[in-house]
Short mmCIF file of C-alpha atoms in Angstrom, two decimals:
data_model
loop_
_atom_site.label_atom_id
_atom_site.label_comp_id
_atom_site.label_asym_id
_atom_site.label_seq_id
_atom_site.Cartn_x
_atom_site.Cartn_y
_atom_site.Cartn_z
CA MET A 46 -26.48 18.00 -5.99
CA THR A 47 -27.42 16.19 -9.22
CA SER A 48 -29.93 13.39 -8.82
CA ALA A 49 -27.31 10.98 -10.18
CA ALA A 50 -24.89 12.06 -7.43
CA GLN A 51 -27.64 11.68 -4.84
CA ASN A 52 -28.57 8.20 -6.08
CA ILE A 53 -24.98 7.01 -5.79
CA ILE A 54 -24.79 8.15 -2.17
CA GLU A 55 -28.02 6.32 -1.40
CA GLU A 56 -26.83 3.16 -3.12
CA PHE A 57 -23.59 3.11 -1.13
CA ASN A 58 -25.16 3.93 2.19
CA PHE A 59 -27.81 1.27 1.74
CA LEU A 60 -25.08 -1.38 1.62
CA GLU A 61 -22.77 -2.61 4.36
CA GLY A 62 -19.13 -3.66 4.54
CA SER A 63 -17.93 -5.85 1.72
CA ASN A 64 -21.07 -5.16 -0.33
CA LYS A 65 -19.98 -1.53 -0.53
CA LEU A 66 -16.66 -2.69 -1.93
CA GLU A 67 -18.44 -4.87 -4.49
CA LEU A 68 -20.41 -1.86 -5.63
CA LEU A 69 -17.18 0.13 -5.93
CA LEU A 70 -15.75 -2.70 -8.03
CA GLU A 71 -18.82 -2.58 -10.29
CA PHE A 72 -18.27 1.15 -10.77
CA SER A 73 -14.63 0.44 -11.56
CA GLU A 74 -15.62 -2.01 -14.30
CA ALA A 75 -18.15 0.44 -15.73
CA LEU A 76 -15.68 3.30 -16.31
CA PRO A 77 -15.93 4.08 -20.06
CA GLU A 78 -12.82 3.56 -22.16
CA LEU A 79 -10.95 6.76 -22.87
CA GLU A 80 -11.65 8.00 -26.40
CA ALA A 81 -8.82 7.20 -28.79
CA ARG A 82 -8.20 10.85 -29.70
CA PHE A 83 -6.78 11.44 -26.18
CA GLY A 84 -4.18 8.76 -26.78
CA GLU A 85 -2.94 10.80 -29.71
CA HIS A 86 -3.08 14.06 -27.75
CA PRO A 87 -2.04 13.33 -24.17
CA GLU A 88 -1.58 17.07 -23.58
CA LEU A 89 -5.38 17.34 -23.43
CA LEU A 90 -5.29 15.37 -20.20
CA GLU A 91 -4.27 16.54 -16.74
CA ARG A 92 -2.67 14.22 -14.21
CA VAL A 93 -4.43 13.98 -10.85
CA GLU A 94 -1.39 14.32 -8.60
CA GLU A 95 -3.37 13.50 -5.45
CA CYS A 96 -4.01 9.95 -6.65
CA GLN A 97 -1.55 7.15 -5.92
CA SER A 98 -2.04 5.65 -9.36
CA PRO A 99 -1.66 7.44 -12.69
CA VAL A 100 -5.06 9.01 -13.25
CA PHE A 101 -5.74 11.60 -15.93
CA ILE A 102 -8.78 13.75 -16.56
CA ALA A 103 -10.04 16.02 -19.29
CA VAL A 104 -12.97 18.45 -19.08
CA GLU A 105 -14.64 19.71 -22.28
CA GLY A 106 -17.83 21.40 -23.44
CA ASN A 107 -19.61 24.58 -22.34
CA ALA A 108 -21.52 25.96 -19.38
CA ASP A 109 -24.68 24.08 -20.32
CA ARG A 110 -23.10 20.72 -20.82
CA VAL A 111 -19.70 19.62 -19.60
CA SER A 112 -18.24 16.29 -20.64
CA LEU A 113 -15.70 14.50 -18.50
CA HIS A 114 -13.03 12.02 -19.59
CA PHE A 115 -10.96 9.76 -17.35
CA SER A 116 -8.03 7.44 -17.74
CA ALA A 117 -7.13 5.12 -14.86
CA PRO A 118 -5.23 1.83 -15.03
CA ARG A 119 -7.00 -1.52 -14.62
CA GLU A 120 -4.42 -2.47 -11.95
CA ALA A 121 -5.84 0.31 -9.79
CA PRO A 122 -9.51 -0.67 -9.42
CA THR A 123 -10.16 1.53 -6.37
CA THR A 124 -9.00 4.62 -8.21
CA ARG A 125 -10.97 3.59 -11.30
CA GLY A 126 -14.03 3.12 -9.11
CA PHE A 127 -13.72 6.66 -7.76
CA ALA A 128 -13.28 8.06 -11.26
CA SER A 129 -16.32 6.12 -12.39
CA ILE A 130 -18.45 7.45 -9.52
CA LEU A 131 -17.56 11.02 -10.41
CA ASN A 132 -18.21 10.27 -14.06
CA SER A 133 -21.66 8.87 -13.28
CA ALA A 134 -22.46 11.75 -10.93
CA LEU A 135 -21.30 14.63 -13.10
CA ASN A 136 -20.73 13.77 -16.76
CA ASN A 137 -22.88 15.77 -19.20
CA HIS A 138 -24.24 18.01 -16.47
CA SER A 139 -24.06 21.81 -16.45
CA ALA A 140 -21.06 23.68 -15.11
CA GLU A 141 -23.27 25.06 -12.37
CA GLN A 142 -24.24 21.56 -11.25
CA ILE A 143 -20.62 20.40 -11.26
CA LEU A 144 -19.40 23.41 -9.31
CA GLY A 145 -22.28 22.93 -6.89
CA LEU A 146 -21.21 19.45 -5.81
CA SER A 147 -19.84 19.56 -2.27
CA ASP A 148 -16.09 19.04 -1.82
CA ASP A 149 -17.11 16.57 0.89
CA TYR A 150 -18.94 14.35 -1.59
CA PRO A 151 -16.29 11.56 -1.41
CA SER A 152 -16.81 11.28 2.36
CA MET A 153 -20.59 11.01 1.96
CA LEU A 154 -20.20 7.59 0.33
CA GLY A 155 -19.43 6.09 3.74
CA LEU A 156 -16.25 4.37 2.56
CA ASP A 157 -13.88 5.93 5.09
CA SER A 158 -13.80 2.92 7.39
CA LEU A 159 -13.20 0.49 4.51
CA ILE A 160 -10.64 2.34 2.45
CA SER A 161 -7.46 4.08 3.55
CA PRO A 162 -7.88 7.82 4.08
CA LEU A 163 -5.19 8.37 1.46
CA ARG A 164 -7.46 6.86 -1.16
CA VAL A 165 -10.49 8.88 -0.21
CA ARG A 166 -8.36 12.02 -0.36
CA GLY A 167 -7.28 10.98 -3.84
CA MET A 168 -10.92 11.14 -4.87
CA ARG A 169 -11.24 14.58 -3.31
CA GLY A 170 -8.26 15.64 -5.41
CA MET A 171 -9.97 14.31 -8.53
CA LEU A 172 -13.15 16.25 -7.73
CA ALA A 173 -11.23 19.46 -6.96
CA ARG A 174 -9.47 19.27 -10.32
CA ILE A 175 -12.72 18.61 -12.18
CA LYS A 176 -14.26 21.67 -10.54
CA ARG A 177 -11.25 23.87 -11.24
CA LYS A 178 -11.12 22.82 -14.90
CA THR A 179 -14.87 23.36 -15.21
CA ALA A 180 -14.47 26.88 -13.80
CA GLU A 181 -11.64 27.55 -16.29
CA LEU A 182 -13.83 26.27 -19.11
CA ILE A 183 -16.63 28.76 -18.48
CA ASP A 184 -14.17 31.62 -17.88
CA GLN A 185 -12.79 31.14 -21.39
CA LYS A 186 -16.19 31.48 -23.06
CA MET B 159 21.63 -15.50 -13.06
CA ASP B 160 18.23 -17.14 -12.88
CA ASN B 161 15.90 -16.33 -10.04
CA GLN B 162 16.46 -19.61 -8.21
CA SER B 163 20.25 -19.19 -8.05
CA LYS B 164 19.82 -15.57 -6.99
CA ILE B 165 17.57 -16.67 -4.13
CA ALA B 166 20.04 -19.40 -3.09
CA GLN B 167 22.59 -16.68 -2.20
CA TYR B 168 20.39 -15.00 0.38
CA SER B 169 20.88 -15.60 4.07
CA ASP B 170 17.53 -17.41 4.41
CA PRO B 171 16.74 -18.70 0.92
CA ASP B 172 13.71 -20.72 2.10
CA VAL B 173 11.76 -17.61 2.90
CA LEU B 174 11.36 -16.64 -0.77
CA VAL B 175 9.59 -18.74 -3.37
CA THR B 176 9.55 -18.36 -7.14
CA THR B 177 6.49 -18.31 -9.38
CA ASP B 178 7.51 -21.75 -10.73
CA TRP B 179 7.70 -23.17 -7.22
CA LEU B 180 4.30 -21.75 -6.32
CA THR B 181 2.73 -23.16 -9.49
CA SER B 182 3.95 -26.65 -8.56
CA ASN B 183 3.09 -26.39 -4.87
CA LEU B 184 -0.15 -24.45 -4.92
CA SER B 185 -2.18 -27.33 -3.52
CA LYS B 186 0.13 -27.70 -0.50
CA VAL B 187 0.17 -24.08 0.68
CA ILE B 188 -2.24 -21.28 1.46
CA ALA B 189 -1.58 -18.34 -0.81
CA VAL B 190 -2.51 -14.99 0.75
CA GLU B 191 -2.81 -11.85 -1.35
CA SER B 192 -2.29 -8.50 0.37
CA ASN B 193 -2.46 -5.43 -1.84
CA GLU B 194 -2.23 -1.70 -1.53
CA ASP B 195 -5.35 -1.51 -3.72
CA ILE B 196 -7.87 -3.46 -1.69
CA LEU B 197 -10.13 -4.15 -4.70
CA LEU B 198 -7.39 -5.70 -6.80
CA TYR B 199 -7.82 -9.22 -5.41
CA ASP B 200 -11.46 -9.16 -6.46
CA THR B 201 -10.52 -8.44 -10.09
CA GLY B 202 -8.55 -11.72 -10.20
CA HIS B 203 -6.10 -13.60 -7.97
CA ILE B 204 -4.09 -16.82 -7.83
CA GLU B 205 -6.32 -19.88 -7.60
CA GLY B 206 -7.14 -20.73 -4.00
CA ALA B 207 -5.62 -17.52 -2.63
CA VAL B 208 -7.39 -15.69 0.17
CA LYS B 209 -7.39 -11.90 0.55
CA LEU B 210 -5.90 -10.12 3.52
CA ASP B 211 -6.94 -6.48 3.85
CA TRP B 212 -4.18 -4.46 5.54
CA HIS B 213 -6.48 -1.55 6.25
CA THR B 214 -9.41 -3.26 7.96
CA GLU B 215 -8.09 -6.61 9.19
CA LEU B 216 -4.69 -6.19 10.85
CA ASN B 217 -5.24 -3.22 13.13
CA HIS B 218 -6.78 -2.98 16.56
CA PRO B 219 -10.16 -1.27 16.16
CA LEU B 220 -9.75 1.18 19.04
CA ARG B 221 -6.01 1.72 19.55
CA ARG B 222 -3.20 2.53 17.17
CA ASP B 223 -1.88 -1.00 17.44
CA TYR B 224 -2.14 -4.43 15.88
CA LEU B 225 -4.66 -7.13 16.67
CA GLU B 226 -4.40 -9.03 19.91
CA GLY B 227 -4.00 -12.81 20.07
CA ALA B 228 -7.68 -13.76 20.09
CA ALA B 229 -8.53 -11.46 17.19
CA PHE B 230 -5.59 -12.74 15.15
CA ALA B 231 -6.70 -16.33 15.78
CA ALA B 232 -10.22 -15.41 14.64
CA LEU B 233 -8.78 -13.75 11.54
CA MET B 234 -6.75 -16.86 10.70
CA ASP B 235 -9.84 -19.02 11.24
CA SER B 236 -11.80 -16.84 8.84
CA LYS B 237 -9.06 -17.30 6.21
CA GLY B 238 -8.84 -21.05 6.76
CA ILE B 239 -5.22 -20.79 7.95
CA GLY B 240 -4.00 -23.27 10.58
CA ARG B 241 -1.02 -22.70 12.87
CA ASP B 242 1.04 -25.31 10.99
CA ASP B 243 -0.01 -24.29 7.50
CA THR B 244 2.51 -23.00 5.03
CA VAL B 245 1.51 -19.50 4.00
CA VAL B 246 2.79 -17.80 0.84
CA LEU B 247 2.20 -14.06 0.78
CA TYR B 248 2.19 -11.96 -2.37
CA GLY B 249 0.83 -8.60 -3.44
CA ASP B 250 0.95 -5.53 -5.66
CA ARG B 251 3.58 -2.76 -5.68
CA SER B 252 6.63 -5.03 -5.24
CA ASN B 253 5.10 -6.88 -2.29
CA TRP B 254 4.99 -3.70 -0.25
CA TRP B 255 1.85 -4.70 1.67
CA ALA B 256 2.64 -8.40 1.51
CA THR B 257 5.82 -7.81 3.54
CA TYR B 258 3.78 -5.75 5.99
CA ALA B 259 1.43 -8.73 6.44
CA PHE B 260 4.50 -10.98 6.69
CA TRP B 261 5.82 -8.88 9.57
CA VAL B 262 2.45 -9.10 11.37
CA PHE B 263 2.42 -12.90 10.92
CA LYS B 264 5.86 -12.93 12.55
CA LEU B 265 4.67 -10.78 15.49
CA PHE B 266 2.44 -13.77 16.21
CA GLY B 267 5.25 -16.24 15.60
CA HIS B 268 3.65 -18.03 12.64
CA GLU B 269 6.46 -20.34 11.60
CA ASN B 270 5.90 -21.19 7.94
CA VAL B 271 5.48 -17.94 6.07
CA HIS B 272 7.04 -17.31 2.69
CA LEU B 273 6.98 -14.49 0.19
CA LEU B 274 6.51 -14.86 -3.57
CA ASP B 275 9.52 -13.06 -5.11
CA GLY B 276 8.19 -10.36 -7.44
CA GLY B 277 4.66 -10.62 -6.07
CA ARG B 278 1.56 -10.22 -8.13
CA ALA B 279 3.25 -8.44 -11.02
CA LYS B 280 5.81 -11.21 -11.50
CA TRP B 281 3.12 -13.90 -11.31
CA ILE B 282 1.22 -12.17 -14.11
CA ALA B 283 4.38 -11.46 -16.13
CA ASP B 284 5.31 -15.15 -15.96
CA GLY B 285 1.95 -16.10 -17.41
CA GLY B 286 0.37 -17.21 -14.15
CA ALA B 287 -3.39 -17.67 -14.26
CA LEU B 288 -5.82 -15.53 -12.27
CA THR B 289 -9.33 -16.39 -11.21
CA THR B 290 -12.17 -14.48 -9.58
CA ASP B 291 -13.44 -17.62 -7.81
CA LYS B 292 -13.15 -17.23 -4.07
CA PRO B 293 -11.99 -20.31 -2.18
CA GLN B 294 -14.13 -22.02 0.42
CA THR B 295 -12.32 -21.74 3.73
CA THR B 296 -12.65 -23.92 6.80
CA SER B 297 -11.47 -22.94 10.24
CA SER B 298 -8.53 -24.94 11.58
CA SER B 299 -8.95 -23.68 15.15
CA TYR B 300 -5.94 -21.38 15.18
CA PRO B 301 -4.65 -21.17 18.76
CA VAL B 302 -4.64 -17.87 20.63
CA VAL B 303 -1.01 -16.77 20.59
CA GLU B 304 -0.12 -13.43 22.14
CA ARG B 305 1.82 -10.99 20.00
CA ASN B 306 5.54 -10.74 20.72
CA ASP B 307 6.52 -7.09 20.31
CA THR B 308 10.01 -7.41 21.74
CA GLU B 309 12.07 -8.84 18.89
CA ILE B 310 11.00 -7.30 15.61
CA ARG B 311 9.04 -4.22 16.67
CA ALA B 312 10.50 -0.96 18.00
CA PHE B 313 8.71 1.70 20.05
CA ARG B 314 9.44 5.42 20.26
CA ASP B 315 11.50 5.35 23.47
CA GLU B 316 13.66 2.57 22.05
CA VAL B 317 14.17 4.64 18.91
CA LEU B 318 15.15 7.67 20.98
CA SER B 319 17.85 5.70 22.77
CA HIS B 320 18.92 4.15 19.44
CA ILE B 321 19.85 7.49 17.82
CA GLY B 322 23.46 7.27 16.66
CA GLN B 323 23.17 3.53 15.98
CA PRO B 324 22.04 1.98 12.67
CA LEU B 325 18.75 3.61 11.85
CA VAL B 326 17.33 3.40 8.34
CA ASP B 327 14.80 5.84 6.92
CA VAL B 328 13.21 4.08 3.93
CA ARG B 329 11.01 6.95 2.70
CA SER B 330 11.64 8.99 -0.44
CA PRO B 331 14.58 11.46 -0.41
CA GLU B 332 12.12 14.37 -0.35
CA GLU B 333 10.40 13.04 2.77
CA TYR B 334 13.80 12.42 4.38
CA SER B 335 15.04 15.94 3.80
CA GLY B 336 11.78 17.45 4.99
CA GLU B 337 10.86 19.03 1.67
CA ARG B 338 7.63 17.09 1.78
CA LEU B 339 5.61 15.38 4.47
CA HIS B 340 4.32 12.54 2.36
CA MET B 341 5.20 10.26 -0.53
CA PRO B 342 5.43 11.75 -4.00
CA ASP B 343 1.99 11.35 -5.61
CA PHE B 344 0.38 10.62 -2.25
CA PRO B 345 -1.54 13.17 -0.21
CA ASN B 346 -0.33 14.26 3.21
CA GLU B 347 -1.25 11.87 5.98
CA GLY B 348 -0.62 14.12 8.91
CA ALA B 349 2.75 14.96 10.38
CA THR B 350 3.39 18.45 11.68
CA ARG B 351 7.08 18.60 10.77
CA GLY B 352 9.15 17.33 7.89
CA GLY B 353 12.57 15.72 8.19
CA HIS B 354 14.03 12.54 9.66
CA ILE B 355 15.16 10.99 12.93
CA PRO B 356 18.69 12.33 13.62
CA THR B 357 21.51 10.07 12.33
CA ALA B 358 19.18 7.89 10.20
CA ALA B 359 20.60 6.77 6.85
CA SER B 360 18.38 7.35 3.83
CA ILE B 361 17.78 4.12 1.89
CA PRO B 362 14.44 4.31 0.04
CA TRP B 363 12.73 0.91 0.28
CA SER B 364 12.14 0.50 -3.45
CA ARG B 365 15.88 0.46 -4.22
CA ALA B 366 15.85 -3.14 -2.99
CA VAL B 367 13.77 -4.27 -5.95
CA GLN B 368 14.40 -4.62 -9.66
CA ALA B 369 12.20 -3.53 -12.57
CA ASP B 370 10.34 -6.85 -12.55
CA GLU B 371 9.60 -6.30 -8.83
CA THR B 372 11.81 -9.19 -7.64
CA PHE B 373 14.52 -8.46 -5.07
CA ARG B 374 18.00 -7.36 -6.17
CA PRO B 375 20.80 -9.94 -5.96
CA LEU B 376 22.70 -10.26 -2.69
CA ASN B 377 25.80 -8.29 -3.73
CA GLU B 378 23.70 -5.29 -4.76
CA LEU B 379 21.75 -5.38 -1.49
CA GLU B 380 25.02 -5.56 0.47
CA GLU B 381 26.27 -2.49 -1.31
CA LEU B 382 23.04 -0.62 -0.67
CA TYR B 383 22.66 -1.40 3.03
CA PHE B 384 26.24 -2.06 4.20
CA SER B 385 28.92 -0.56 1.92
CA ASN B 386 27.06 2.73 1.55
CA THR B 387 26.40 3.11 5.28
CA GLY B 388 29.23 1.41 7.17
CA PHE B 389 26.67 -0.83 8.88
CA ASN B 390 27.06 -4.62 8.88
CA ARG B 391 25.27 -7.87 9.72
CA GLU B 392 26.19 -7.58 13.38
CA SER B 393 24.58 -4.14 13.66
CA ASP B 394 21.37 -3.64 15.57
CA PHE B 395 19.03 -2.04 13.02
CA ILE B 396 15.80 -0.11 13.29
CA ALA B 397 13.90 0.77 10.10
CA TYR B 398 11.04 3.25 9.78
CA CYS B 399 8.95 5.05 7.19
CA ARG B 400 5.59 6.84 7.51
CA ILE B 401 3.34 4.25 9.18
CA GLY B 402 5.57 1.17 9.17
CA GLU B 403 4.50 -0.45 5.89
CA ARG B 404 7.39 0.46 3.57
CA SER B 405 9.82 -0.26 6.40
CA SER B 406 8.38 -3.78 6.76
CA HIS B 407 9.71 -4.33 3.25
CA SER B 408 13.21 -3.12 4.24
CA TRP B 409 12.96 -5.08 7.51
CA PHE B 410 12.34 -8.20 5.41
CA VAL B 411 15.37 -7.48 3.21
CA LEU B 412 17.67 -6.84 6.18
CA LYS B 413 16.54 -9.82 8.22
CA TYR B 414 16.00 -12.58 5.70
CA LEU B 415 17.98 -11.66 2.60
CA LEU B 416 20.99 -10.03 4.26
CA GLY B 417 20.89 -12.00 7.51
CA VAL B 418 21.08 -9.11 9.97
CA LYS B 419 20.65 -10.62 13.43
CA ASN B 420 18.73 -7.84 15.11
CA VAL B 421 16.43 -5.69 13.06
CA ARG B 422 13.24 -4.07 14.23
CA ASN B 423 10.51 -2.16 12.46
CA TYR B 424 9.39 1.10 14.07
CA ASP B 425 5.75 1.13 12.98
CA GLY B 426 5.01 4.41 14.76
CA SER B 427 7.35 5.86 12.14
CA TRP B 428 7.11 9.43 10.91
CA THR B 429 3.39 9.84 11.66
CA GLU B 430 4.36 9.38 15.32
CA TRP B 431 7.87 10.86 15.42
CA GLY B 432 7.01 13.91 13.30
CA ASN B 433 4.25 14.79 15.78
CA LEU B 434 5.91 13.70 19.02
CA VAL B 435 6.39 16.48 21.58
CA GLY B 436 10.05 16.88 22.45
CA ALA B 437 11.42 14.45 19.85
CA PRO B 438 14.50 15.73 18.00
CA ILE B 439 14.49 15.80 14.19
CA ALA B 440 17.03 16.59 11.50
CA THR B 441 16.32 18.26 8.17
CA GLY B 442 18.13 18.32 4.84
CA SER B 443 19.93 15.52 3.07
CA ASN B 444 22.54 14.85 5.81
CA PRO B 445 21.80 12.38 8.61
CA GLY B 446 22.50 14.98 11.30
CA SER B 447 23.95 14.27 14.71
CA ALA B 448 22.79 12.90 18.02
CA VAL B 449 21.96 15.67 20.46
#
């Protein structure tokens, strides 16, 4: 697991109850704006069907350094928060590091009792798609 | 037709309030926001509104059930809601979760509960202000009132004996037919079989709302729930969905907007029925027959 991914788990598990949700809200606010070029080329983005809100991802780069891009609406702060966590944990890491992140990572944040299971599964869907697109990226090279 | 005259046509027009009304009466009521996205309130809400979290606050911690009287009273105390206070509920996604909270308030017989027509989206569209300031709440010693499950809540055995009578499945057409076990765009939440309760009519909940998330006018609702089904106001209705949230919305429409005398929400819904040993189901787009 990347040290960034590990730090996020520790941060969440250090906090209790509503403080965890506040941290998730902070992540949601910190999600970088999608680069303008994606607005002109929406075909570069893939919809995360597992999420309740319209979330799109793009995965670019090479095996040594993979860059992630997310688009999630402001009216869906929980989903944005999940996207932002994955962005902080994985962006600009190697393909090997991304593929090495456990599929159970979303459950390690300890949010299951606070957030509906549907939501947490949405984050698992996001992670699964990031990993699949990363695998496709290195296969092409 | 403006929103106020549309509301005046409903069976119980007092139950719905407009954004204009809420703006003028905000100091006299307790606004309660209940959203599908539980972080949304924290990004900004109506001034003075308190947050009600459907996922962590309304359910019994150890049983698949709702809170009991003492826990509901404690919850109301924590929100600063007194038994005689006027509550106005609103939320995201066309008031989907706000109507669910409304139904729970009614299980405890809270008298003065209203719904903001169009919910959060309409408030914002009409230029309503949002704040991130959280209100100070003071307990008003809410009395312990036991839940009344007999009038507006249906249980599985009652549903079984109700097959053949007005039963409304408010899920998506794909969930109704059994093609999928969960809402489009939502992951599966655990039912072993797909389909619907035999003889249930398919009326997806969201057909009751317009593009601006306010309810459809009376004549359109009558067509949707009565003309298309052969049911009427005198019918004894049961509505269900997946866990009872979307069907709270349809329950609200049937009871308060259309004036159906007896309408119950089956909160066990498909996550119970679709897993229940021995329970009959029907598949495909036809209601199927009672066996």
